[in-house]
Coordinates of C-alpha atoms in Angstrom, one line a residue:
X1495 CA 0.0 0.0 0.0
X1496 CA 1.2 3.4 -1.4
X1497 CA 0.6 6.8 -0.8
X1498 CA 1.2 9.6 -2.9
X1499 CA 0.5 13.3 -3.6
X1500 CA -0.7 12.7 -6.9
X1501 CA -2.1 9.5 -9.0
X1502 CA -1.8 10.0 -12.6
X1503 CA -4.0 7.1 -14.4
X1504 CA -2.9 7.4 -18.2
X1505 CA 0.2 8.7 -20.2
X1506 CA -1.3 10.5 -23.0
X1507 CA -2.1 14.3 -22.2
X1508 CA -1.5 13.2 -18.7
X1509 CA 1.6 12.4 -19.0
X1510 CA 3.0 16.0 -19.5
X1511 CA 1.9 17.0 -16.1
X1512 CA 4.8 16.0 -14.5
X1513 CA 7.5 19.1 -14.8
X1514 CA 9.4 21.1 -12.2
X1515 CA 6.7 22.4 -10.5
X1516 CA 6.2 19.0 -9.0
X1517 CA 9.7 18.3 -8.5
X1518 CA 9.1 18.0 -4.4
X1519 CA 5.8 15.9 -5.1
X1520 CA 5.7 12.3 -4.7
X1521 CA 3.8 11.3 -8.0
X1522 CA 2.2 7.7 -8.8
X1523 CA 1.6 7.2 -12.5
X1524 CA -0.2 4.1 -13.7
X1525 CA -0.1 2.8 -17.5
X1526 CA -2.4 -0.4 -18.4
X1527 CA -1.0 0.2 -22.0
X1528 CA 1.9 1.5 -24.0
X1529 CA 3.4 5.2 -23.0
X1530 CA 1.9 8.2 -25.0
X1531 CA -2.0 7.6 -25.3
X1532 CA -4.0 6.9 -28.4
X1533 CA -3.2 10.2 -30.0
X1534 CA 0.3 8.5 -30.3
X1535 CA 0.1 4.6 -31.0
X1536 CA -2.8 4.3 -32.2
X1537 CA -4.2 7.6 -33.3
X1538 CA -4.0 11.0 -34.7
X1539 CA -0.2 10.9 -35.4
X1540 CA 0.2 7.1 -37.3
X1541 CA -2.8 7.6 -39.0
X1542 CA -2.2 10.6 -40.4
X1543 CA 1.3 9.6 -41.7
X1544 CA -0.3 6.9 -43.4
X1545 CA -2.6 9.3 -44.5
X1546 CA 0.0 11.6 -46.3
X1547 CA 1.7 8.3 -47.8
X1548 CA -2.2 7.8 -49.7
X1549 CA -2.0 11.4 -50.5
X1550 CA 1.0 10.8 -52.6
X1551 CA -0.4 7.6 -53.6
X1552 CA -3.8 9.9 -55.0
X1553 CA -1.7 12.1 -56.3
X1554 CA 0.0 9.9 -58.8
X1555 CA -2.8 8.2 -59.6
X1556 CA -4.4 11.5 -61.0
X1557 CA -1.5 12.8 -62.6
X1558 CA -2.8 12.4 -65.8
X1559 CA -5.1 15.6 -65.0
X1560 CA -2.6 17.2 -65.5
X1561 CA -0.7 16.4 -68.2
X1562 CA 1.4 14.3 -66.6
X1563 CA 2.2 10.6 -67.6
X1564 CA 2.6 8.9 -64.2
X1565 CA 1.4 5.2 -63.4
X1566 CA 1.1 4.3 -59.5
X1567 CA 2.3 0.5 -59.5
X1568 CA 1.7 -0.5 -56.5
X1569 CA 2.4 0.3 -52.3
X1570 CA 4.7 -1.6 -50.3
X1571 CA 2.9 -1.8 -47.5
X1572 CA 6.0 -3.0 -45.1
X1573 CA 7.8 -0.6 -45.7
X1574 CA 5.1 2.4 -45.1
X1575 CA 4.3 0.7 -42.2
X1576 CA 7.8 0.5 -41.0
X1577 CA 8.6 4.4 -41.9
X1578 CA 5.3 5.0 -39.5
X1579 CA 5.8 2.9 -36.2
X1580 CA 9.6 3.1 -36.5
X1581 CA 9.6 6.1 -35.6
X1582 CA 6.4 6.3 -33.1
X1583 CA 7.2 3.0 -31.4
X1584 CA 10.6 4.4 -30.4
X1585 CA 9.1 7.5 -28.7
X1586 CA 6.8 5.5 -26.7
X1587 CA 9.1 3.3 -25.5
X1588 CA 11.5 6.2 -24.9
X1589 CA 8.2 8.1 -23.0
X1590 CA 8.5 4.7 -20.2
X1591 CA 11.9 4.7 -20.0
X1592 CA 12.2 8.6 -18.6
X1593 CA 9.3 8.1 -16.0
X1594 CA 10.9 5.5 -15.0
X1595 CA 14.9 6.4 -15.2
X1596 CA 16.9 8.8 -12.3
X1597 CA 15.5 11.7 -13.9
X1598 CA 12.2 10.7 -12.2
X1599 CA 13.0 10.0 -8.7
X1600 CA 9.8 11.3 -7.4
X1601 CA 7.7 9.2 -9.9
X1602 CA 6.9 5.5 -9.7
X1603 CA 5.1 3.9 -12.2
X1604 CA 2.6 1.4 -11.6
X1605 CA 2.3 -0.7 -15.3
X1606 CA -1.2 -2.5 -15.0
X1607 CA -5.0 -2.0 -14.6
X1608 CA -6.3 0.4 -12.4
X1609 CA -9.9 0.7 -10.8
X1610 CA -11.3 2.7 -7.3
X1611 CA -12.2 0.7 -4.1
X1612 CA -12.7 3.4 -1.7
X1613 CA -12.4 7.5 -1.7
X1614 CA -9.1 8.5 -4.0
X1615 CA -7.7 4.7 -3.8
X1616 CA -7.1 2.5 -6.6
X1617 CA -5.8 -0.8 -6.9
X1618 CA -3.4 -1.5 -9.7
X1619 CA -3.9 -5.0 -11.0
X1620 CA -0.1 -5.1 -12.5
X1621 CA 0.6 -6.8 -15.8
X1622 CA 3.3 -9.4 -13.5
X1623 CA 0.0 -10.7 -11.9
X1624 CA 1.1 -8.5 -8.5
X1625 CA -1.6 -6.4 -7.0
X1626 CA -0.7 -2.7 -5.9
X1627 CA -2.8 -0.6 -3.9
X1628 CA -2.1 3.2 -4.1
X1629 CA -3.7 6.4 -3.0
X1630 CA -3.5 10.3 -3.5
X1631 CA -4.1 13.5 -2.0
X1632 CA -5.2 14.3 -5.6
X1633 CA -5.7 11.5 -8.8
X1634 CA -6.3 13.2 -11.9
X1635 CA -8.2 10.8 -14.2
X1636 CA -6.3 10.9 -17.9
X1637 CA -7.6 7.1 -19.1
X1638 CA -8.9 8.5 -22.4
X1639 CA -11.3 6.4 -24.6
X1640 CA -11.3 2.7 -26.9
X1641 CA -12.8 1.5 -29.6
X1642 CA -16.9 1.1 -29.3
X1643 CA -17.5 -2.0 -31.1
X1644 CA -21.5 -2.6 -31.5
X1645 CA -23.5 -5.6 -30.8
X1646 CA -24.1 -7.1 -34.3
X1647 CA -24.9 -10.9 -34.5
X1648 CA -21.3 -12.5 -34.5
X1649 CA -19.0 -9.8 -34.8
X1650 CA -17.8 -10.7 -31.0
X1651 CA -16.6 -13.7 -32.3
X1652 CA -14.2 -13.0 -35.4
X1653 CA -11.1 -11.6 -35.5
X1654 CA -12.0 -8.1 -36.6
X1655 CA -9.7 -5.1 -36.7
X1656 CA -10.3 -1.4 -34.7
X1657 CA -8.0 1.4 -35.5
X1658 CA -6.1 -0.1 -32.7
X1659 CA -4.9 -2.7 -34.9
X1660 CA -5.5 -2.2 -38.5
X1661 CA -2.2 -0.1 -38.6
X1662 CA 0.0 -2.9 -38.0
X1663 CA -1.5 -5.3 -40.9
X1664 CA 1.4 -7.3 -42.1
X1665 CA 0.2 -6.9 -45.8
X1666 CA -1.9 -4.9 -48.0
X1667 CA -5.2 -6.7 -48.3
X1668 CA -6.8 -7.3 -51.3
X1669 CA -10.5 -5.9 -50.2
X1670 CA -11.5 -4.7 -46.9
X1671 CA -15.0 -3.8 -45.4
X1672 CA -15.1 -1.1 -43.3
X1673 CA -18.4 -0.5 -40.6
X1674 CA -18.9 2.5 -39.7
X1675 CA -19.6 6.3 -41.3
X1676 CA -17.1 8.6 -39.2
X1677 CA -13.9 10.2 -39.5
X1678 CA -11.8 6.9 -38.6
X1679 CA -13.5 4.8 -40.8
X1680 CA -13.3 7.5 -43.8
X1681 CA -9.3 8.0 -43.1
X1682 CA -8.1 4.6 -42.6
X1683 CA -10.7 3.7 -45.5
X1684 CA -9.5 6.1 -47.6
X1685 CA -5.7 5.1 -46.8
X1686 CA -6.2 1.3 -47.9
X1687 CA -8.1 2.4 -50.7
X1688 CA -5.5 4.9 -52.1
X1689 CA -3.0 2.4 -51.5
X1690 CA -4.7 -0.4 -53.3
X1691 CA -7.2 -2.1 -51.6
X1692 CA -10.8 -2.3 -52.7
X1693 CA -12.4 -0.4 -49.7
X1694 CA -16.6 -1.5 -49.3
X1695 CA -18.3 0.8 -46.8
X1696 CA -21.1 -0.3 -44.8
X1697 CA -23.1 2.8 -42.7
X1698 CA -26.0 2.9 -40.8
X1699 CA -27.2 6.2 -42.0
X1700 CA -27.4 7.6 -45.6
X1701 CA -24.4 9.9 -45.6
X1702 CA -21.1 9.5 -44.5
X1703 CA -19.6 12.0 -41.8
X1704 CA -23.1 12.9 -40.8
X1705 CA -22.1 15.1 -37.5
X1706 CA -20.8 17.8 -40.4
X1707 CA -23.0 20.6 -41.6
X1708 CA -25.5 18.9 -44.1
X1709 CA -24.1 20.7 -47.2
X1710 CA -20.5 18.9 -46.7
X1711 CA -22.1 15.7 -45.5
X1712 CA -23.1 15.3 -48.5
X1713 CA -20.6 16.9 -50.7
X1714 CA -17.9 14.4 -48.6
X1715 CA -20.5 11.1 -49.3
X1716 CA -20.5 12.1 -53.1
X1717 CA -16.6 12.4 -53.7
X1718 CA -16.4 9.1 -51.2
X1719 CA -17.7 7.3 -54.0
X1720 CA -14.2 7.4 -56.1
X1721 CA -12.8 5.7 -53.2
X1722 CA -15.5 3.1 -51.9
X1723 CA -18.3 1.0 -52.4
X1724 CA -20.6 3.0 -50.9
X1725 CA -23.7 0.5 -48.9
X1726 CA -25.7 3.3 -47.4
X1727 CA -28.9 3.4 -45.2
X1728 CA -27.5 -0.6 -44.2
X1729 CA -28.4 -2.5 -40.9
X1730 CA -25.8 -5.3 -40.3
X1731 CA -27.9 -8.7 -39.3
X1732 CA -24.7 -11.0 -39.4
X1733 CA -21.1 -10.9 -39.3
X1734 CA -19.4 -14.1 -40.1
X1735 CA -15.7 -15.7 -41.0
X1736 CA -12.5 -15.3 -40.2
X1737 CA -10.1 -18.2 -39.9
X1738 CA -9.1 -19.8 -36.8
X1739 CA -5.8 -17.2 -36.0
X1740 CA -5.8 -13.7 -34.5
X1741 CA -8.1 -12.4 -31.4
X1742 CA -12.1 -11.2 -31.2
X1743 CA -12.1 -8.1 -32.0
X1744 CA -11.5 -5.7 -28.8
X1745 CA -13.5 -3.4 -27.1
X1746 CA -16.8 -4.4 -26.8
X1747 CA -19.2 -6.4 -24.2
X1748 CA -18.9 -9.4 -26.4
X1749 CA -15.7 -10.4 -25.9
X1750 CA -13.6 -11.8 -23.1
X1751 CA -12.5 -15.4 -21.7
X1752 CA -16.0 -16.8 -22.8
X1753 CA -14.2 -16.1 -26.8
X1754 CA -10.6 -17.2 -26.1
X1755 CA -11.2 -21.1 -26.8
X1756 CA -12.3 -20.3 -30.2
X1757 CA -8.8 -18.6 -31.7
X1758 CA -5.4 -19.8 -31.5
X1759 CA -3.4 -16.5 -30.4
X1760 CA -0.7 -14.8 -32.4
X1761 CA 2.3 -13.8 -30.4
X1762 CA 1.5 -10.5 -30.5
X1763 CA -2.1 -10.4 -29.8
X1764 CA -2.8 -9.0 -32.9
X1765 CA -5.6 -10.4 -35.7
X1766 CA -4.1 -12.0 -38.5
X1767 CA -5.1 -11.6 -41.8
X1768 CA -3.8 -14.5 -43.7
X1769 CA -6.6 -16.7 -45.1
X1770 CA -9.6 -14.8 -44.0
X1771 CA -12.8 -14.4 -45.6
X1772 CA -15.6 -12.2 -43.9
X1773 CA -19.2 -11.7 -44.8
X1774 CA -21.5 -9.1 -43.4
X1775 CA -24.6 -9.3 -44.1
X1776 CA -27.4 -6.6 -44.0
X1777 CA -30.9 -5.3 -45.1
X1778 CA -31.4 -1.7 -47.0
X1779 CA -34.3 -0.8 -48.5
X1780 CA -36.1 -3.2 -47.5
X1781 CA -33.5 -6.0 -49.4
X1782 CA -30.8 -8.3 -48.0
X1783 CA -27.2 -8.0 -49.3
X1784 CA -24.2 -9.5 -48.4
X1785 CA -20.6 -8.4 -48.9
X1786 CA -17.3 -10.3 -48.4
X1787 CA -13.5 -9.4 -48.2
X1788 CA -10.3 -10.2 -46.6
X1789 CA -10.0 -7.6 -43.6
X1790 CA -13.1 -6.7 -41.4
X1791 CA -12.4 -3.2 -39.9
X1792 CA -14.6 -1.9 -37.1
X1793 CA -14.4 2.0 -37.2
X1794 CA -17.8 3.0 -35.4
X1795 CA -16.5 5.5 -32.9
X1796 CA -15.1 5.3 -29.5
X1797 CA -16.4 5.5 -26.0
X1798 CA -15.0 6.5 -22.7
X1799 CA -13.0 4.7 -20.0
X1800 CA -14.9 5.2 -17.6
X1801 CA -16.7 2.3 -17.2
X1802 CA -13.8 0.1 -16.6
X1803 CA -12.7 2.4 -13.3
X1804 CA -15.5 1.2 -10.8
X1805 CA -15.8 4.9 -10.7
X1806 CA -18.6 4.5 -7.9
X1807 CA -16.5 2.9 -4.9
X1808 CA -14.2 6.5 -5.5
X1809 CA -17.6 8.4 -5.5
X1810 CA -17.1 10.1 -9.0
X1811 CA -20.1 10.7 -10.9
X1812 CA -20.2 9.4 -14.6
X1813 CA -22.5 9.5 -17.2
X1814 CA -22.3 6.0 -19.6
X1815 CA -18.6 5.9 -18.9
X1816 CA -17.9 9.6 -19.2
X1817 CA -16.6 11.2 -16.0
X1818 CA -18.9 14.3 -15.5
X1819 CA -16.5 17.6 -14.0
X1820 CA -17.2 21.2 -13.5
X1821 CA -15.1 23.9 -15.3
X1822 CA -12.0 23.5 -13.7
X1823 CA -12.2 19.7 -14.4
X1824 CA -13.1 18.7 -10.8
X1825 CA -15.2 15.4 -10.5
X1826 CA -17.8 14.7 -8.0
X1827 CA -15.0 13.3 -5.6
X1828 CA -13.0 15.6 -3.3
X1829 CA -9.4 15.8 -4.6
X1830 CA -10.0 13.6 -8.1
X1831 CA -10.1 15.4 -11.4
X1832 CA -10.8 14.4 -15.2
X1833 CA -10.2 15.3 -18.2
X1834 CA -9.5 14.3 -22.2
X1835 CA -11.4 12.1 -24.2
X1836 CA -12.5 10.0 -20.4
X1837 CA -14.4 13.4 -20.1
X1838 CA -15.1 15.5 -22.7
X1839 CA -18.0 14.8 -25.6
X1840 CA -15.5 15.9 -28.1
X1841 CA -12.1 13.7 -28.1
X1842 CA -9.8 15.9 -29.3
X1843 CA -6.0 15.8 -28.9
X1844 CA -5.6 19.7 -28.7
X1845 CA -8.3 19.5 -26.7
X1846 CA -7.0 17.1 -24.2
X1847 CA -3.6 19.4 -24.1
X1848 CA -5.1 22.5 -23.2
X1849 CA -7.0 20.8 -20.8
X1850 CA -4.2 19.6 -19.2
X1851 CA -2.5 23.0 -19.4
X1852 CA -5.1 23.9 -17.2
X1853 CA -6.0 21.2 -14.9
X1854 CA -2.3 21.4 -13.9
X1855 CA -2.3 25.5 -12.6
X1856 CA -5.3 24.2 -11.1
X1857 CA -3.4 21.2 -9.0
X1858 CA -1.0 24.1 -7.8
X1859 CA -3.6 26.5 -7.2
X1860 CA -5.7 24.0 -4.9
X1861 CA -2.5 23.5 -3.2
X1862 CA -1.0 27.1 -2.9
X1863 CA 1.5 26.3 -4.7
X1864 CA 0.2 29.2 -7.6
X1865 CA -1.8 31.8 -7.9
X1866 CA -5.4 32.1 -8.9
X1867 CA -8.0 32.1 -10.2
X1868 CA -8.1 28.4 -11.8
X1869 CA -8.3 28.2 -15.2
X1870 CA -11.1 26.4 -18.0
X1871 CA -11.0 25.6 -21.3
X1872 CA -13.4 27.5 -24.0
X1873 CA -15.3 24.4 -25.7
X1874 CA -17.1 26.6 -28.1
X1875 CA -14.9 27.1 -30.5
X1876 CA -12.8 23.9 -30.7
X1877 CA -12.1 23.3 -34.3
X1878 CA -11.2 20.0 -36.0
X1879 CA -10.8 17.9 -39.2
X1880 CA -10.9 15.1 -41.3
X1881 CA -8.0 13.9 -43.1
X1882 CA -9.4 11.7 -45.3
X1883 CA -10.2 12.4 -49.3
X1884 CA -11.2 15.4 -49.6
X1885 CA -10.2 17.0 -46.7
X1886 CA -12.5 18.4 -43.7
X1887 CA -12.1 20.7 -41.3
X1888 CA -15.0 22.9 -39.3
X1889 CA -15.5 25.1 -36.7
X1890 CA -18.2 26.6 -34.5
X1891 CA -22.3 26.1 -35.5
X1892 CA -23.4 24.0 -38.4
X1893 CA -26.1 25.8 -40.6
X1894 CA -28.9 23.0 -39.1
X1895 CA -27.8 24.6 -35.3
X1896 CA -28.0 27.7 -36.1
X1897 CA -31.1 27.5 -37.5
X1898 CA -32.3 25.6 -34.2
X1899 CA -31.2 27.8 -32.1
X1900 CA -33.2 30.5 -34.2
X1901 CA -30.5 32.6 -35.0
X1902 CA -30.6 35.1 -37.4
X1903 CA -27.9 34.4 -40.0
X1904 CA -26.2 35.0 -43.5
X1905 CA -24.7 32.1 -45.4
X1906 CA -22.0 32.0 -48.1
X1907 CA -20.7 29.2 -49.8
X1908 CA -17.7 29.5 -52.2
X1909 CA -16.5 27.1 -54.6
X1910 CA -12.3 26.5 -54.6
X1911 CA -13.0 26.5 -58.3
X1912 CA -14.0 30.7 -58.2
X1913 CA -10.5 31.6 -57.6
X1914 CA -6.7 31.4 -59.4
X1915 CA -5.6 28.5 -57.5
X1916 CA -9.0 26.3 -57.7
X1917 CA -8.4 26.7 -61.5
X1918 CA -4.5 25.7 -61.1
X1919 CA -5.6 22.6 -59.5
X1920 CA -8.8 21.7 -62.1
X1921 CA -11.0 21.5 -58.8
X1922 CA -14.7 21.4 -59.5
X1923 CA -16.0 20.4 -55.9
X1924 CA -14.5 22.1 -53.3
X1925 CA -15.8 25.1 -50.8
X1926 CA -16.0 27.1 -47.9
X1927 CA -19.3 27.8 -46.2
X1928 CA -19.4 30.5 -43.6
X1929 CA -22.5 31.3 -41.3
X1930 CA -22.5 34.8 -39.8
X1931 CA -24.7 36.0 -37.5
X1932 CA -26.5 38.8 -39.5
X1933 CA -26.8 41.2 -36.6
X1934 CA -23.7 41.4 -34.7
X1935 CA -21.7 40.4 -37.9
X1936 CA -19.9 37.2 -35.6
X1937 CA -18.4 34.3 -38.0
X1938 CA -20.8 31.6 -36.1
X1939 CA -19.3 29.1 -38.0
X1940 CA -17.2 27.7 -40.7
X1941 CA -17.0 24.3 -42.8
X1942 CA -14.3 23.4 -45.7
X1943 CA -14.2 21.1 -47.6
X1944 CA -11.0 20.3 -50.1
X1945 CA -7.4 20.4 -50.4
X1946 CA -5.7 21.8 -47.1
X1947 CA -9.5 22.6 -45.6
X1948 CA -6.9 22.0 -42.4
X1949 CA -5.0 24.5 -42.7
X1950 CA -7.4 27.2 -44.7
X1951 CA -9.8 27.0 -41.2
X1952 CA -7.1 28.4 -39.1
X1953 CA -7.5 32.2 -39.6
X1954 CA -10.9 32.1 -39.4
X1955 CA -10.5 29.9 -35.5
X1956 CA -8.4 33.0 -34.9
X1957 CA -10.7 35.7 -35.7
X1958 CA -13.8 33.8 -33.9
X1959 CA -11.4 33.5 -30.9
X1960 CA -10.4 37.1 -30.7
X1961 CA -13.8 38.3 -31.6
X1962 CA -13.5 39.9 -34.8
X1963 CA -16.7 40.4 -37.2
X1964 CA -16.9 38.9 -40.8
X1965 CA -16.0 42.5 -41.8
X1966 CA -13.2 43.0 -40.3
X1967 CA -11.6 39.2 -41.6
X1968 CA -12.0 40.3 -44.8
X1969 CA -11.2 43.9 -45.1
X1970 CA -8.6 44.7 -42.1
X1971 CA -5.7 42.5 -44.1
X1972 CA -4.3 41.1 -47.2
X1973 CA -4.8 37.9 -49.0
X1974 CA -2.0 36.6 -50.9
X1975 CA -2.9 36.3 -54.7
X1976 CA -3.3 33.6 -55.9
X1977 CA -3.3 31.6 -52.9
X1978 CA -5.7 29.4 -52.2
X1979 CA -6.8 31.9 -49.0
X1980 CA -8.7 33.6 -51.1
X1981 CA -11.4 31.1 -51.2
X1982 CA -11.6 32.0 -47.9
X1983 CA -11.4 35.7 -48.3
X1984 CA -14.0 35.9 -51.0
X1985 CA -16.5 34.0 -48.4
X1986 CA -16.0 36.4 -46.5
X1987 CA -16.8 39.1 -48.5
X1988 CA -20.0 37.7 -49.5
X1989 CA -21.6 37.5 -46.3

């Protein structure tokens, strides 16, 4: 039994609360996984390098636009992988072995499961088969999110992929199915597809991305036809195959020790690919259709921690898994915090970090270690993106909000196509919509859709954050010509 100033559960955002201010702290951290968080292993950074490698894959393919003669042969799949985790897996590891060198003398790490048994105690069920019980003057909650995996008829029983895993194929396959409508399964469908697999698509709903404003929903289902076979409006009634090797696919209620008899286990408790087949069958439109292929992925969003905590012996309140806190991320429980994707209803990397930023001012504060007041994070205006193909990226209200919330508001919506650099690129689908309010002249929100949408959204988070009007983004400074900015300038102008 351990007592500590502070319990850390998680090492992604979390991680980085450690520094000099809580040098004379002794500090638990505890780690059921690998050292750096989803965003890391199994998240926003590998996937988007993959990403970039499609990109160039895309780009090759449509040379011939053009006027370029250019064939794409082909993807070595080893080797992309390689370039990816070679260079994350090394961090990680690197992440451990700092907590856990001389340079952390105040920090012990605790590698194993961790749940509450009584106010701000947690036992760690260690990965050596040791128990360890620890406690904290404070615990900050940092155990982020996993892959939600529904309840379809046999899918707890095959050896499907999550984004977890799907990275870390040890070939290309041939064909893949991908369930699921968001912005993992359009990325890592989009990277297989770009890179040579035949990539089929099976949704629930009848537009891909359908938490967007409406008008780039469906602009993004439309171009997502190059890339998939689009099964729309689908309800899965059977998942089935999968040879004997590889794991039940993690993450949801359905699997567990009850499944384990049923697969041999590769070494590295990953799925294996090699030799097989899956089917999912489903009804739309009142028909049944069936649709087989190599790889099953499961990409339909992910849920919180919390679940897996026995939050309730530590008397912090959840809500389905998601720790509820006030402001200044405070739970229920006197002493424990939260934050990140365990916490928030958007799961956000840059929203976990500034989070963090804040929770730990707020450690020292409740300690008098720093002055106050403690800090929060605006939610508001937390931007974000899809790097899939095209691009996404939005910020703020969606037109359908806006009109909801019975705002009174001006639209524009401007085609990449309308300026120099649209035409320099032969795009014919691309655009910016804005919504302004049409009173106080506030950018409410703003959607892109295209090449660098990423990048393009980033003056216009800057103006909403420092409250300028529509007016003022477009008239108070320049716009390179003929950058692609002026898409965005010319939006602006039209409101």
């Amino acid at each position: 039994m351990s007592d500590f100033d502070l319990v850390i559960v998680g090492t992604g955002s979390a991680n980085s609360i450690p520094g000099p201010e809580f040098d004379d702290w002794s500090i638990a951290i505890v780690e059921r996984g690998t050292f750096g968080g989803t965003c890391l292993n199994v998240g926003c950074i590998p996937s988007k390098m993959f990403v970039y490698a499609a990109d160039v894959a895309d780009t090759i393919a449509t040379a011939g636009d053009y006027g370029i003669a250019a064939t794409f042969d082909g993807a070595d799949w080893p080797a992309i992988r390689d370039r990816v985790f070679g260079r994350i897996d090394p961090i990680a590891s690197g992440g451990r072995d700092y907590r856990m060198g001389r340079e952390c003398s105040n920090i012990t790490v605790f590698e194993g499961d961790a749940c509450f048994v009584s106010d701000r105690r947690l036992v760690v069920r260690m990965h050596d088969g040791s128990t360890e019980s620890v406690s904290g003057r404070h615990v900050v909650l940092g155990a982020g999110a996993r892959a939600f995996v529904p309840l379809y008829r046999g899918l707890g029983t095959v050896p499907a992929h999550t984004s977890d895993t799907v990275m870390r194929l040890d070939s290309l396959p041939e064909s893949m199915i991908v369930l699921g409508g968001g912005y993992i399964a359009c990325e890592l469908g989009y990277v297989f597809s770009a890179l040579g697999t035949a990539v089929t698509v099976i949704n629930r709903g009848e537009r891909l991305l359908r938490a967007e404003d409406d008008d780039i929903s469906q602009a993004f289902t439309a171009a997502a036809q190059r890339h998939f076979d689009l099964r729309l409006g689908a309800t899965v009634t059977l998942v089935r195959g999968g040879a004997a090797t590889g794991v039940p696919v993690r993450g949801g209620a359905a699997t567990g020790d009850s499944a384990r008899g049923e697969f041999v286990y590769a070494a590295d408790g990953t799925p294996s690919a090699q030799g097989n087949t899956y089917t999912v069958e489903f009804t739309r439109g009142g028909a049944a259709e069936a649709v087989s292929a190599d790889v099953l992925l499961v990409a339909t969003g992910r849920v919180p921690n919390g679940d897996q905590l026995a939050l309730d012996l530590g008397g912090v309140s959840d809500e389905q898994g998601r720790v509820l806190t006030d402001e200044f991320f405070r739970t229920s429980a006197q002493g424990v915090w939260a934050f990140g994707d365990l916490s928030s209803e958007v799961q956000l990397k840059h929203l976990a970090n500034a989070q963090v930023r804040a929770l730990r001012h707020n450690l020292l504060v409740a300690e008098g270690q720093a002055d106050g007041p403690m800090r929060t994070v605006r939610e508001d205006l937390v931007p974000h993106a899809v790097f899939s193909h095209p691009q996404v990226a939005s910020v703020g209200l969606t037109e359908r909000d806006a009109r909801a919330a019975g705002l009174p508001i001006t639209v524009a919506n401007k085609p990449f196509g309308h300026t120099a650099y649209g035409w320099a690129m032969e795009d014919h689908s691309s655009f910016a919509k804005l919504i302004a309010h049409a009173e106080t002249r506030e950018l409410l929100g703003a959607h892109i859709i295209g090449p660098q949408a990423s990048t393009l959204i980033q003056q216009l988070i800057g103006g909403m954050a420092f409250g300028q009007t529509v007016d003022q983004m477009a008239h108070d400074q320049f716009y390179i010509h003929p950058a692609l900015t002026e898409v965005i300038e010319n939006a602006l102008l039209e409101l």
